[in-house]
């Protein structure tokens, strides 16, 4: 666990939290990605105990409550995000327990407790992928499901310049990086798809499904032209990687 990077990212998220209120939350997995309504990766949620890694403003947990889960647990690095999530989840039917903590540590989450752990566009913030996956594996009951989404590692390897899509960095280069689309300094992690898959397998997960599909809007494409997640770039490389796995 890299304490310096975690501290830097926490400070960045305290500033950015308001900007990301309700963004990229279930049933959405990420920009231009298929919805859970179409993928059905989570299955029947009625009565399940679920844990959100990087729960943000709590909107994915709110979605879970609407689907009838029994317990809502969440973990996020940002104090501001946890504060907002408490407000968003103040009227849920399910029991709520939220932790302000880096995902590399266990702040008191019970072991072998959850049928489902998920992470929506958050896993790439970890400073130790293996430790984070080991934690998640320990939280799940045998046979439990882990689903995560993150920016596809190919997507940031391309730049869009004056209508041209150009390769700016090798896909094979892994490690920490300061994302150019982030407004304050923050360090994310670049991993190949195979690195995610092999890390899951070595931790004790079975891969159930890998999703790289892109769903582009049929109308109003121009509004995405100048954003990081543009239709033009998404026609070249997928924006979002989604992996479903189960605990062996």
Backbone as a ProteinNet text record, in pm:
[ID]
protein_1_A
[PRIMARY]
XXXXXXXXXXXXXXXXXXXXXXXXXXXXXXXXXXXXXXXXXXXXXXXXXXXXXXXXXXXXXXXXXXXXXXXXXXXXXXXXXXXXXXXXXXXXXXXXXXXXXXXXXXXXXXXXXXXXXXXXXXXXXXXXXXXXXXXXXXXXXXXXXXXXXXXXXXXXXXXXXXXXXXXXXXXXXXXXXXXXXXXXXXXXXXXXXXXXXXXXXXXXXXXXXXXXXXXXXXXXXXXXXXXXXXXXXXXXXXXXXXXXXXXX
[TERTIARY]
84.5	0	87.9	65.7	145.5	74.9	119.4	54.3	57.8	170.3	184.2	82.6	68	-27.8	-171.3	-200.7	-335.1	-369.6	-276	-298.2	-323	-244.8	-261.8	-399	-438	-567	-684.3	-668.3	-774.6	-798.1	-690.5	-702.3	-768.5	-733.2	-791.6	-940.5	-979.4	-1120.5	-1204.1	-1147.6	-1224.3	-1264.3	-1178.5	-1207	-1304.4	-1289.6	-1366.1	-1501.6	-1528.1	-1647.5	-1776.1	-1792.2	-1916.1	-1936.3	-1826.9	-1834.3	-1881.1	-1858.4	-1891.6	-2018.1	-2098.3	-2221.2	-2312.9	-2339.1	-2432.4	-2380.9	-2254.7	-2201	-2146.8	-2161.7	-2112.2	-2154.6	-2284.6	-2342.8	-2439.9	-2454.5	-2547.4	-2685.6	-2752	-2720.9	-2612.5	-2544.5	-2434.6	-2305	-2226.4	-2095.1	-1982.5	-2009.5	-1907.1	-1951	-1872.6	-1907.3	-1920.3	-2031	-2055.9	-2054.9	-2075.6	-2080	-2224.9	-2250.4	-2386.5	-2433.9	-2563.5	-2621.4	-2642.3	-2651.5	-2684.4	-2818.8	-2910.5	-3040.9	-3025.5	-2919.9	-2894.9	-2799.3	-2703.1	-2601.8	-2649.2	-2725.8	-2774.8	-2660.7	-2553.6	-2439.6	-2467.2	-2552.8	-2574	-2682.4	-2772	-2877.6	-2981.2	-3051	-3154.4	-3088.4	-3116.7	-3051.1	-3132.9	-3253.4	-3344.2	-3281.9	-3273.4	-3227.2	-3077.3	-2997.7	-2852.6	-2785.6	-2670.1	-2580.9	-2474	-2463	-2374.9	-2276.9	-2160	-2054.3	-2005.9	-1999	-1955.2	-1815.2	-1716.7	-1578.7	-1561.2	-1541.3	-1538.7	-1680.4	-1757.2	-1901.9	-1938.1	-1843.6	-1870.7	-1988.7	-2078.3	-2192.2	-2306.2	-2288.6	-2386.5	-2497.5	-2490.3	-2600.9	-2610.9	-2498.6	-2506.5	-2570	-2538.3	-2601.1	-2750.6	-2787.9	-2930.6	-3001.1	-2935.7	-2989.1	-3008.7	-2910.6	-2920.6	-3039.3	-3060.1	-3173.1	-3305.3	-3313.9	-3435.5	-3460	-3354.4	-3367	-3393.4	-3402.9	-3444.4	-3335.4	-3210.7	-3104.4	-3130.6	-3068	-3091.7	-2995.5	-2869.8	-2768.2	-2687.2	-2662.5	-2584.1	-2455.9	-2343.8	-2214.1	-2134.5	-2059	-1979.2	-1848.7	-1750.5	-1617.5	-1571.7	-1518.5	-1464.3	-1352.7	-1254.6	-1138.9	-1175.2	-1275.4	-1306	-1405.3	-1368.8	-1459.7	-1584.8	-1565.2	-1678.4	-1773.7	-1720.6	-1805.8	-1887.8	-1826	-1897.8	-2006.4	-1975.5	-2073.5	-2194.7	-2170.7	-2279.8	-2356.9	-2285.3	-2350.5	-2445.7	-2408.2	-2497.8	-2629.8	-2621.2	-2742.9	-2825.3	-2759.3	-2828.9	-2900.8	-2841.9	-2895.6	-2974	-3014.6	-3078.7	-3216.1	-3282.1	-3417.6	-3427.8	-3320.9	-3322.9	-3392.5	-3448	-3511.2	-3406	-3295.8	-3190.4	-3099.7	-3036.3	-2934.9	-2815	-2760	-2648.5	-2529.3	-2409.3	-2284.3	-2176.9	-2123.8	-2025.3	-1893.3	-1782.2	-1649	-1569.5	-1501.7	-1405.5	-1268.5	-1221.3	-1098.2	-1045.2	-913.2	-859.8	-900.2	-916	-959.1	-851.4	-727.9	-618.4	-622.8	-703.7	-714.3	-855.5	-866.6	-998.2	-1027.9	-1124.8	-1153.4	-1250.9	-1283.1	-1378.8	-1490.9	-1470.2	-1568.9	-1565.8	-1680.1	-1681.3	-1635.6	-1574.7	-1523.9	-1630.8	-1625.2	-1718.3	-1864.4	-1896.2	-2026.7	-2116.4	-2057.5	-2133.5	-2155	-2274.5	-2302.4	-2252.9	-2239.7	-2198.7	-2111.6	-1994.5	-1910.6	-1894.1	-1901.9	-1887	-1810	-1758.7	-1684.4	-1706.5	-1766.3	-1799.1	-1701.9	-1612.1	-1512.5	-1432.7	-1383.4	-1304	-1178.7	-1175.6	-1066.4	-930.7	-927.5	-801.4	-734	-799	-737.7	-652.6	-660.3	-583.3	-433.6	-359.3	-213	-154.4	-241.1	-196.3	-310.3	-309.9	-418.3	-434	-322.9	-328.7	-389.3	-348.8	-401.3	-550.3	-588.8	-730.4	-814.8	-769.4	-845.4	-848.6	-739.6	-736.9	-839.3	-848.7	-949.5	-1090.3	-1116.2	-1249.2	-1282.7	-1186.6	-1207.2	-1244.5	-1179.5	-1206.5	-1344	-1396.2	-1527.6	-1640.9	-1617.8	-1722.4	-1741.5	-1864.5	-1892.1	-1840.9	-1811.5	-1777.6	-1888.1	-1849.4	-1946.6	-1997.8	-1957.9	-2001.6	-1944.6	-2010.4	-1977.2	-1905.3	-1802.4	-1735.8	-1744.3	-1802.5	-1813.5	-1748.1	-1658.6	-1602.1	-1595.6	-1596.8	-1572.3	-1465.1	-1392.4	-1289	-1262.7	-1198.8	-1162.9	-1079.3	-1118.2	-1045.2	-900.4	-804.6	-663.8	-616.3	-691.8	-656.2	-694.8	-798.7	-859.4	-763.5	-689	-598.6	-470.9	-455.1	-337.4	-354.3	-474.7	-504.1	-537.3	-499.3	-541.4	-619.3	-713.4	-787	-736.9	-673.4	-614.7	-662.1	-742	-792.5	-855.3	-937.4	-1009.7	-932.5	-805.6	-724.4	-706.3	-707.2	-684.5	-541.3	-459	-317.3	-278.5	-192.8	-140.2	-39.9	-58.5	32.1	122.5	90.4	170	147.4	245.7	233.8	131	48.4	-47.6	24.4	145.6	221.9	279.1	279.4	337.2	236.7	271.9	183.6	240.5	155.9	202.6	123.1	166.2	92.5	105.1	0.2	3.5	-92.3	-64.6	-150.7	-241.7	-369.6	-464.4	-481.9	-463.3	-466.8	-606.1	-711.6	-847.6	-887	-803.5	-834.4	-790.9	-873.7	-848	-745.9	-727.5	-624.4	-531.2	-413.2	-317.8	-371.3	-375.9	-422.1	-358.5	-325.6	-252.8	-342.5	-360.5	-434.4	-336.4	-387.9	-301.7	-341.7	-241.4	-262.8	-225.1	-320.4	-294.8	-352.2	-285.4	-340.5	-461.8	-546.1	-660.7	-612.6	-505.8	-453.7	-405.2	-354.8	-309.5	-427.2	-538	-658.4	-705.3	-711.7	-761.8	-670.7	-540.4	-446.7	-443.9	-457.1	-460.7	-585.4	-698.3	-821.9	-805.2	-750.3	-733.1	-639	-525.8	-428.2	-480.5	-579	-638.9	-740.6	-792.4	-890.1	-1025.9	-1031.1	-1155.8	-1163	-1283.8	-1310.9	-1373.3	-1318	-1370.9	-1501.3	-1606.5	-1737.6	-1766.9	-1726.8	-1756.2	-1666.8	-1623.6	-1547.9	-1623.6	-1650	-1729	-1644.2	-1635.5	-1563	-1647.5	-1775.9	-1861	-1878.2	-1901.8	-1928	-2069.7	-2143.4	-2278.1	-2277	-2280.3	-2273.9	-2414.4	-2433.9	-2565.9	-2603.2	-2729.7	-2775.4	-2793	-2819.7	-2842.1	-2750.8	-2738.4	-2662.5	-2517.3	-2457.4	-2318.5	-2222.3	-2261.5	-2172.2	-2138.6	-2228.1	-2203.4	-2087.8	-2045.1	-1934	-1800.4	-1803.1	-1685.8	-1563.1	-1581.7	-1467	-1439.9	-1510.8	-1490.6	-1389.2	-1338.3	-1242.6	-1303.2	-1426.7	-1495.3	-1577.6	-1511.6	-1578	-1621.9	-1724.5	-1771.3	-1661.7	-1584.2	-1479.1	-1374.7	-1330.7	-1233.4	-1293.9	-1421.8	-1488.3	-1510.5	-1505.5	-1512.2	-1380	-1272	-1138.6	-1100.9	-1135.4	-1101.8	-1215.4	-1245.6	-1353.1	-1319.5	-1420.5	-1400.6	-1395.8	-1468.6	-1494.2	-1465.7	-1397.2	-1375.5	-1461.9	-1538.1	-1621.8	-1586.1	-1557.1	-1526.2	-1611.9	-1675.1	-1750.7	-1674.6	-1656.8	-1587.2	-1658.2	-1624.5	-1684.7	-1575.8	-1602.5	-1507.1	-1509.9	-1392.7	-1381.9	-1387
-119.1	0	123.9	214	335.6	449.3	477.7	576.3	715.9	751.5	884.1	904.5	803.7	813.5	816.5	733.8	731.5	867.4	930	1061.8	1166.9	1162	1254.3	1236.5	1111.4	1084.6	1124.9	1105.4	1145.6	1296.6	1373.5	1518.9	1558.5	1491.1	1521.5	1491.7	1379	1339.9	1431.8	1486.6	1578.7	1702.2	1740.6	1854.5	1815.8	1695.1	1653.7	1591.4	1559.2	1482.7	1544	1673.5	1738.8	1723.5	1729.9	1718.7	1580.6	1478.4	1341.4	1289.9	1379.9	1340.1	1265.5	1137.6	1058.2	1012.4	1036.5	997.9	855.8	788.5	651.8	562.2	544.5	459.6	363	245.8	146.1	206	167.5	56.2	84.5	201.2	231	170.3	113.3	60	154	244.7	335.8	402.3	499.6	570.9	477.3	491.7	414.6	263.4	219.8	76.3	29.1	-99.1	-152.5	-137.7	-120.3	-107.7	-244.7	-245.9	-368.9	-424	-336.9	-380.6	-476.3	-455.8	-540	-654.6	-632.1	-734.3	-837.9	-795.8	-885.1	-964.6	-894.7	-960.1	-988.4	-909.7	-917.5	-1016.8	-1048	-1144.7	-1091.7	-1182.3	-1146.7	-1097.2	-973.3	-911.5	-919.3	-967.3	-969.8	-1042.1	-971.8	-1032.3	-1048.9	-1001.4	-1020.4	-917.7	-953.9	-861.9	-818.6	-686.8	-637.6	-534.8	-529.1	-436.7	-362.8	-229.2	-142.7	-91.5	-127.4	-81.4	47.4	159.9	290.1	339	346.7	369.7	511	605.8	740.9	804	866.4	937.5	845.4	714.7	618	582.2	630.1	607.8	463.2	392.9	250.4	171.3	208.4	142.7	173.1	292.9	327.6	240.2	216.7	125.9	-13.4	-58.8	-189.7	-196.3	-89.3	-86.4	-97.2	-32.1	-37.9	-177.6	-258.4	-396.1	-495.2	-444.8	-530.2	-602.8	-550.2	-616.8	-601.1	-687.8	-686.9	-594.9	-589.5	-508.8	-431.2	-303.3	-215.4	-176	-219.7	-184.2	-109.5	-7.4	68.4	115.1	132.9	177.6	282.6	393.7	496.7	571.9	616.3	687.1	826.4	888.2	1029.2	1050.7	1137.8	1175.7	1242.7	1329.6	1401.4	1306.2	1208.3	1110.6	1029.4	986.3	909.2	995.2	1120.2	1212.6	1226.8	1245.9	1259.6	1129.2	1016.4	886.1	859.4	899.7	884.2	957.1	1077.4	1154.2	1087.9	1041.5	977	851.1	781.6	653.4	665.4	785.9	808.2	742.9	714.8	658.9	519.5	445	311.5	211.5	109.3	1.8	-89.5	-106.6	-197.8	-131.7	-213.9	-168.9	-112.5	0.9	67.1	76.4	41.1	54.8	103.7	224.8	284.7	307.7	286.4	303.4	404	496.2	585.3	520.3	464.1	385.3	361.1	345.5	296.6	151.7	112.9	-23.2	-127.4	-81.6	-173.9	-225.6	-161.4	-200.3	-250.2	-331.9	-373.6	-293.8	-200.8	-114.7	-176.2	-304	-370	-438.7	-464.7	-534	-683.5	-746.3	-888.2	-980.3	-1090.1	-1186.9	-1291.5	-1344.9	-1450.6	-1412.2	-1285.9	-1232	-1198.7	-1165.7	-1107.4	-1206.2	-1198.4	-1272.7	-1196.8	-1063.1	-980	-864.9	-850.9	-731.8	-674	-542.1	-480.1	-348.5	-301.4	-175.7	-111.2	8	76.9	192.3	174.9	277.5	325.5	231.2	268.2	184.4	62.5	-30.6	21.3	101.3	153.4	254.9	292.1	381.4	306	174.2	100.1	117	120.3	122.6	-16.9	-114.9	-254.4	-344.9	-380.8	-458.4	-593.1	-661.6	-795.1	-791.3	-691.5	-681.1	-647.7	-557.6	-519.9	-639	-715.7	-833.7	-939.5	-953.4	-1048.5	-1008.8	-878.8	-831.1	-865	-834.2	-859	-1007.6	-1091.4	-1236.3	-1279.4	-1219.6	-1257.9	-1210.7	-1103.6	-1053.2	-1142.3	-1210.7	-1289	-1426.1	-1472.6	-1612.2	-1699.5	-1827.4	-1916.2	-1914	-1898.3	-1888.2	-1747.5	-1652.8	-1514.1	-1449.7	-1343.4	-1277.5	-1144.7	-1119.5	-989.2	-936.2	-817.6	-750.9	-613.9	-580.2	-445.4	-389.4	-257.1	-186.3	-80.8	-49.7	53.6	99.5	213.9	260.4	154	120.2	16.9	60.7	-26.8	12.5	52	18	64	209.6	254.7	384.1	501.2	500.1	611.6	605.9	499.3	488.5	568.8	625.2	700.9	845.4	937.4	1076.9	1113.1	1203.8	1256	1396.9	1417	1546.7	1587.6	1695.2	1751.3	1643.6	1561.3	1459.5	1331.6	1327.3	1207.4	1134.3	1002.1	919.9	869.1	909.2	877.1	799.1	698.9	624.2	712.7	729	815.7	740.2	612.4	535.7	387.1	306.5	162.9	103.2	15.4	-58.8	-145.7	-186.6	-277.2	-207.8	-74.1	1	8.3	-52.9	-54.7	30.5	58.8	131	256.7	335.6	456.1	566.3	647.6	761.3	869	992.3	1106.7	1125.9	1094.5	1095.2	1237.2	1254.4	1388.2	1450.8	1369.9	1423.1	1467.3	1436.6	1472.5	1616.3	1695.5	1838.7	1870.9	1781.8	1799	1678.4	1690.9	1580.8	1460.9	1347.6	1222.8	1107.9	1001.7	890.9	768.8	723.5	600.9	494.8	374.1	261.9	208.2	184.1	127.3	-20.3	-107.2	-251	-302.3	-398.6	-466.2	-549.7	-582.5	-669.2	-802	-855.2	-983.9	-974.9	-858.9	-841.9	-851.9	-787.5	-798.5	-943.6	-1009.7	-1147.7	-1240.5	-1230.3	-1318.5	-1291.1	-1163.7	-1130.2	-1187.6	-1182.1	-1241.5	-1392.6	-1457.4	-1603	-1643.1	-1572.9	-1608.5	-1580.9	-1489.9	-1459.6	-1564.7	-1639.2	-1742.8	-1720.9	-1639.2	-1614.1	-1696.4	-1728.3	-1786.3	-1678.5	-1658.1	-1555.7	-1605.8	-1527.5	-1563.4	-1493.3	-1366.8	-1292.2	-1168.9	-1134.3	-1013.3	-934.1	-806.6	-722.3	-603.6	-584.3	-470.9	-396.1	-428.3	-369.1	-218.4	-150.3	-6.3	17.4	103.8	142.2	292.7	333.7	475.7	532.9	659.9	721.7	736.3	717.5	733.3	879.9	965	1107.2	1190.8	1319.2	1415.5	1374.1	1312.9	1270.2	1388.3	1505.6	1621.1	1665.2	1640.8	1688.9	1614.2	1500.7	1423.8	1455.3	1538.8	1556.2	1606	1699.7	1759.8	1701	1598.6	1538.8	1424.9	1384	1273.9	1147.3	1119.9	1002.2	1041.5	1053.7	1096.1	976.5	998.1	893	851.8	950.5	921	826.6	854	765.7	629.4	631.3	505.8	414.6	468.9	386.2	316.4	361.3	305.1	207.3	242.7	159.1	164.5	54.1	54.4	145.1	212.7	302.4	227.1	117.3	53.7	-96.3	-144.4	-287.4	-332.9	-440.5	-498.1	-645.6	-689.4	-829.4	-882.8	-995	-1065.8	-1191.6	-1215.4	-1334	-1386.9	-1509.2	-1570.2	-1629.6	-1635.4	-1688.7	-1840.9	-1899.5	-2045.1	-2098.7
0	0	0	-93.5	-105.2	-31.1	91.1	176.9	114.3	52.2	-8.2	-120.5	-206.8	-316.5	-265.5	-165.4	-107.5	-47.7	22.1	80.8	-26.6	-134.1	-245.8	-310.3	-333.1	-396.8	-307.9	-178.1	-84.6	-91.9	-91.9	-102	-233.5	-341.1	-471.7	-474	-413.3	-411.9	-323.4	-216.5	-133.6	-214.1	-306.6	-393.8	-504.6	-558.1	-677	-644.8	-519.9	-484.1	-537.9	-522.1	-567.1	-717.1	-792.2	-938.7	-983.2	-900.3	-938.3	-868.9	-813.7	-747	-843.4	-812.7	-893.1	-1028	-1058.5	-1189.9	-1188.4	-1303.1	-1322.9	-1207.2	-1196	-1092.1	-1157	-1095.3	-1147.8	-1169.6	-1281	-1372.1	-1475.1	-1468.5	-1559.3	-1506.4	-1598	-1562.3	-1601.3	-1695.2	-1741.5	-1869.7	-1917.6	-2040.3	-2160.3	-2231.7	-2355.4	-2333.1	-2210.5	-2180.4	-2175.3	-2200.5	-2185.4	-2041.1	-2022.3	-1889.4	-1825.5	-1693.1	-1622.3	-1668.4	-1708.3	-1759.1	-1876.9	-1956	-2073	-2043	-1954.4	-1926	-1825.6	-1726.6	-1621.5	-1557	-1521.6	-1456.6	-1309.1	-1247.6	-1103.5	-1064	-1157.5	-1130.4	-1032.4	-966.1	-869.6	-741.4	-703.1	-588.4	-460.3	-469.9	-356.2	-235.8	-123.4	0.8	15.1	-79.9	-72.4	19.3	67.2	138.5	38	13.5	-92.3	-37.4	-100.7	-63.1	-186.8	-176.7	-286.3	-254.3	-337.9	-322.4	-402.2	-331	-397.1	-418.6	-310.7	-323.1	-362.7	-357.8	-403.3	-331.8	-406.7	-349.6	-308.2	-326.2	-277.1	-373.1	-496.2	-588.6	-637.2	-647.1	-682.5	-568.2	-444.8	-331	-325.4	-363.9	-369.8	-472.6	-586.7	-689	-629.5	-550.6	-486.6	-390.6	-315.5	-223.2	-298.5	-411.6	-493.6	-549	-555.6	-603.6	-489.9	-365.9	-255.3	-180.7	-182.9	-106.7	43.4	123.9	268.3	342.5	296.4	363.2	259.9	289.3	203.2	276.6	225	281.4	174.8	216.2	120.6	180.9	95.4	135.3	36.5	86.1	-2.7	68	-9.8	44.1	94.5	32.8	55.6	169.6	262.3	371.1	314.7	216.3	157.5	87	16.9	-51.2	49.7	157.1	259	323.5	349.1	406.8	315.7	187.4	91	77.9	76	61.5	177.7	298.2	413.1	388.3	329	300	190.8	85.1	-25.9	21.1	118.1	164.4	295.5	330.2	460.5	472.7	359.9	365.9	303.5	305.4	245.8	337.7	274.7	351.8	413.5	344.1	389.1	493	573.9	669	593.3	640.4	573.6	668.1	615.5	690.6	593.7	619	530.9	604.4	533.3	589.7	507.8	574.3	508.8	520.5	408.6	414.3	274.3	258.8	131.7	110.7	-14.9	-46	-17.8	0.2	30.4	174.3	259.4	400.2	430.2	532.8	582.7	709.3	703.4	818.4	918.9	900.5	988.3	913.9	786.9	704.5	738.4	761.3	800.7	687.9	723.7	626.8	595.4	472.6	428.9	454.4	426.5	464.1	344.6	230.1	120	5.7	-53.3	-176.3	-299.1	-286	-398	-350.1	-412	-398.4	-538.5	-549.3	-681.4	-667.6	-779.9	-783.1	-919.2	-920.1	-1045	-1065.9	-1162.5	-1200	-1079.1	-999.1	-881.2	-864.6	-916.6	-886.5	-933	-1037.2	-1088.8	-998.6	-888.6	-790.6	-688.8	-687.1	-587.4	-609.9	-500.9	-511.4	-499	-472	-460.4	-506.3	-633.2	-691.2	-622.9	-598.9	-539.7	-399.3	-318.1	-182.2	-183.9	-273.1	-283.5	-323.8	-422.6	-465.7	-356.1	-281.4	-169.8	-63.4	-34.9	59.7	11.4	-115.1	-171.5	-164.9	-199.4	-194	-52.3	48.1	186.8	234.2	175.4	215.7	164.8	53.1	-13.3	50.6	47.6	79	-35.9	-13.5	-125.7	-230	-355.7	-463.5	-485.5	-398.2	-413.3	-537.8	-582.6	-709.4	-686.1	-767.2	-772	-914.4	-928.4	-1058.1	-1047	-1140.1	-1139.7	-1280.7	-1287.6	-1413.5	-1389.1	-1497.1	-1491.4	-1633.4	-1647.1	-1781	-1851.3	-1972.2	-2045.7	-2066.4	-2038.3	-2046.7	-2186.4	-2289.5	-2423.7	-2446.9	-2377.8	-2412.6	-2391.5	-2282.3	-2254.8	-2337.7	-2416.3	-2503.6	-2632.6	-2653.1	-2774.4	-2739.7	-2827.6	-2820.8	-2945.9	-2929	-3043.6	-3071.7	-3186.2	-3220.4	-3359.9	-3363.8	-3489.5	-3577.4	-3514.2	-3588	-3612.3	-3571.6	-3589.8	-3456.5	-3462.1	-3344.2	-3349.4	-3251.5	-3252.5	-3127.6	-3145.3	-3031.6	-2957.5	-2824.5	-2748.6	-2652.1	-2625.9	-2531.1	-2555.2	-2521	-2540.7	-2445.6	-2498.1	-2416.5	-2313.3	-2343.7	-2257.3	-2134.1	-2133.7	-2021.9	-1906.6	-1793.3	-1677.3	-1564.7	-1465.3	-1347.9	-1321.6	-1220.8	-1182.8	-1287.1	-1297.1	-1389	-1340.9	-1377.5	-1347.7	-1469.1	-1452.5	-1564.6	-1618.3	-1749	-1807.4	-1803.2	-1787	-1781.5	-1640.9	-1541.8	-1402.9	-1377	-1308.6	-1293.9	-1185	-1089.4	-987.9	-992.4	-935.7	-939.6	-861.8	-928.6	-867.9	-943.7	-872.5	-932.7	-946.1	-1068.9	-1097.7	-1146.1	-1168.6	-1207.1	-1344.2	-1427.2	-1559.7	-1557.5	-1589.9	-1600.8	-1732	-1792.5	-1909.9	-1867.3	-1963.3	-1935.4	-1877.9	-1934.2	-1886.3	-1742.1	-1701.1	-1563.3	-1466.9	-1500.9	-1417.9	-1409.5	-1524.5	-1528	-1449	-1471.1	-1400.6	-1250.8	-1210.8	-1068.8	-1002.6	-1071.9	-1019.3	-1001.6	-1102.8	-1097.3	-984.3	-970.7	-868.3	-727.4	-716	-585.8	-545	-641.5	-609.9	-671.8	-776.5	-847.5	-976.4	-1015.4	-1146.5	-1234.4	-1353.3	-1443.9	-1506.1	-1491.7	-1545.5	-1678.5	-1688.4	-1811.1	-1819	-1941.9	-1969.9	-2076	-2048	-2138.2	-2183.4	-2315.8	-2372.8	-2475.5	-2484	-2585.5	-2566.4	-2676.6	-2677.1	-2727.7	-2658.5	-2700.8	-2723.6	-2850.1	-2884.7	-2900.2	-2863.9	-2879.1	-3026.4	-3055.5	-3193	-3229.7	-3129.3	-3152.9	-3063.4	-3097.4	-3016.5	-2994.8	-3095.2	-3081.9	-3065.4	-3118.6	-3114.7	-2973.1	-2876.8	-2741.3	-2674.2	-2731.8	-2676.2	-2744.4	-2849	-2934.4	-2859.3	-2765.6	-2697.9	-2559.8	-2522.2	-2390.8	-2398.9	-2283.8	-2280.3	-2339.1	-2304.1	-2356.7	-2478.9	-2591.3	-2713.9	-2797.4	-2878.5	-2968.8	-3065.8	-3113.6	-3210.5	-3152	-3029.5	-2965.3	-2934.9	-2894.8	-2858.4	-2978.4	-3098	-3218.6	-3246.6	-3179.7	-3199.5	-3088.2	-2964.6	-2849.7	-2748.7	-2681.6	-2581.9	-2464.9	-2413.4	-2299.9	-2167.3	-2159.2	-2029.7	-2035.4	-1932.1	-1912.3	-1795.1	-1814.6	-1709	-1695.3	-1573.4	-1549.2	-1434.3	-1459.1	-1354.8	-1317.9	-1187.6	-1139.7	-1016.3	-977.5	-859.8	-770.9	-643.2	-546	-547.7	-572.7	-572.8	-430.9
[MASK]
++++++++++++++++++++++++++++++++++++++++++++++++++++++++++++++++++++++++++++++++++++++++++++++++++++++++++++++++++++++++++++++++++++++++++++++++++++++++++++++++++++++++++++++++++++++++++++++++++++++++++++++++++++++++++++++++++++++++++++++++++++++++

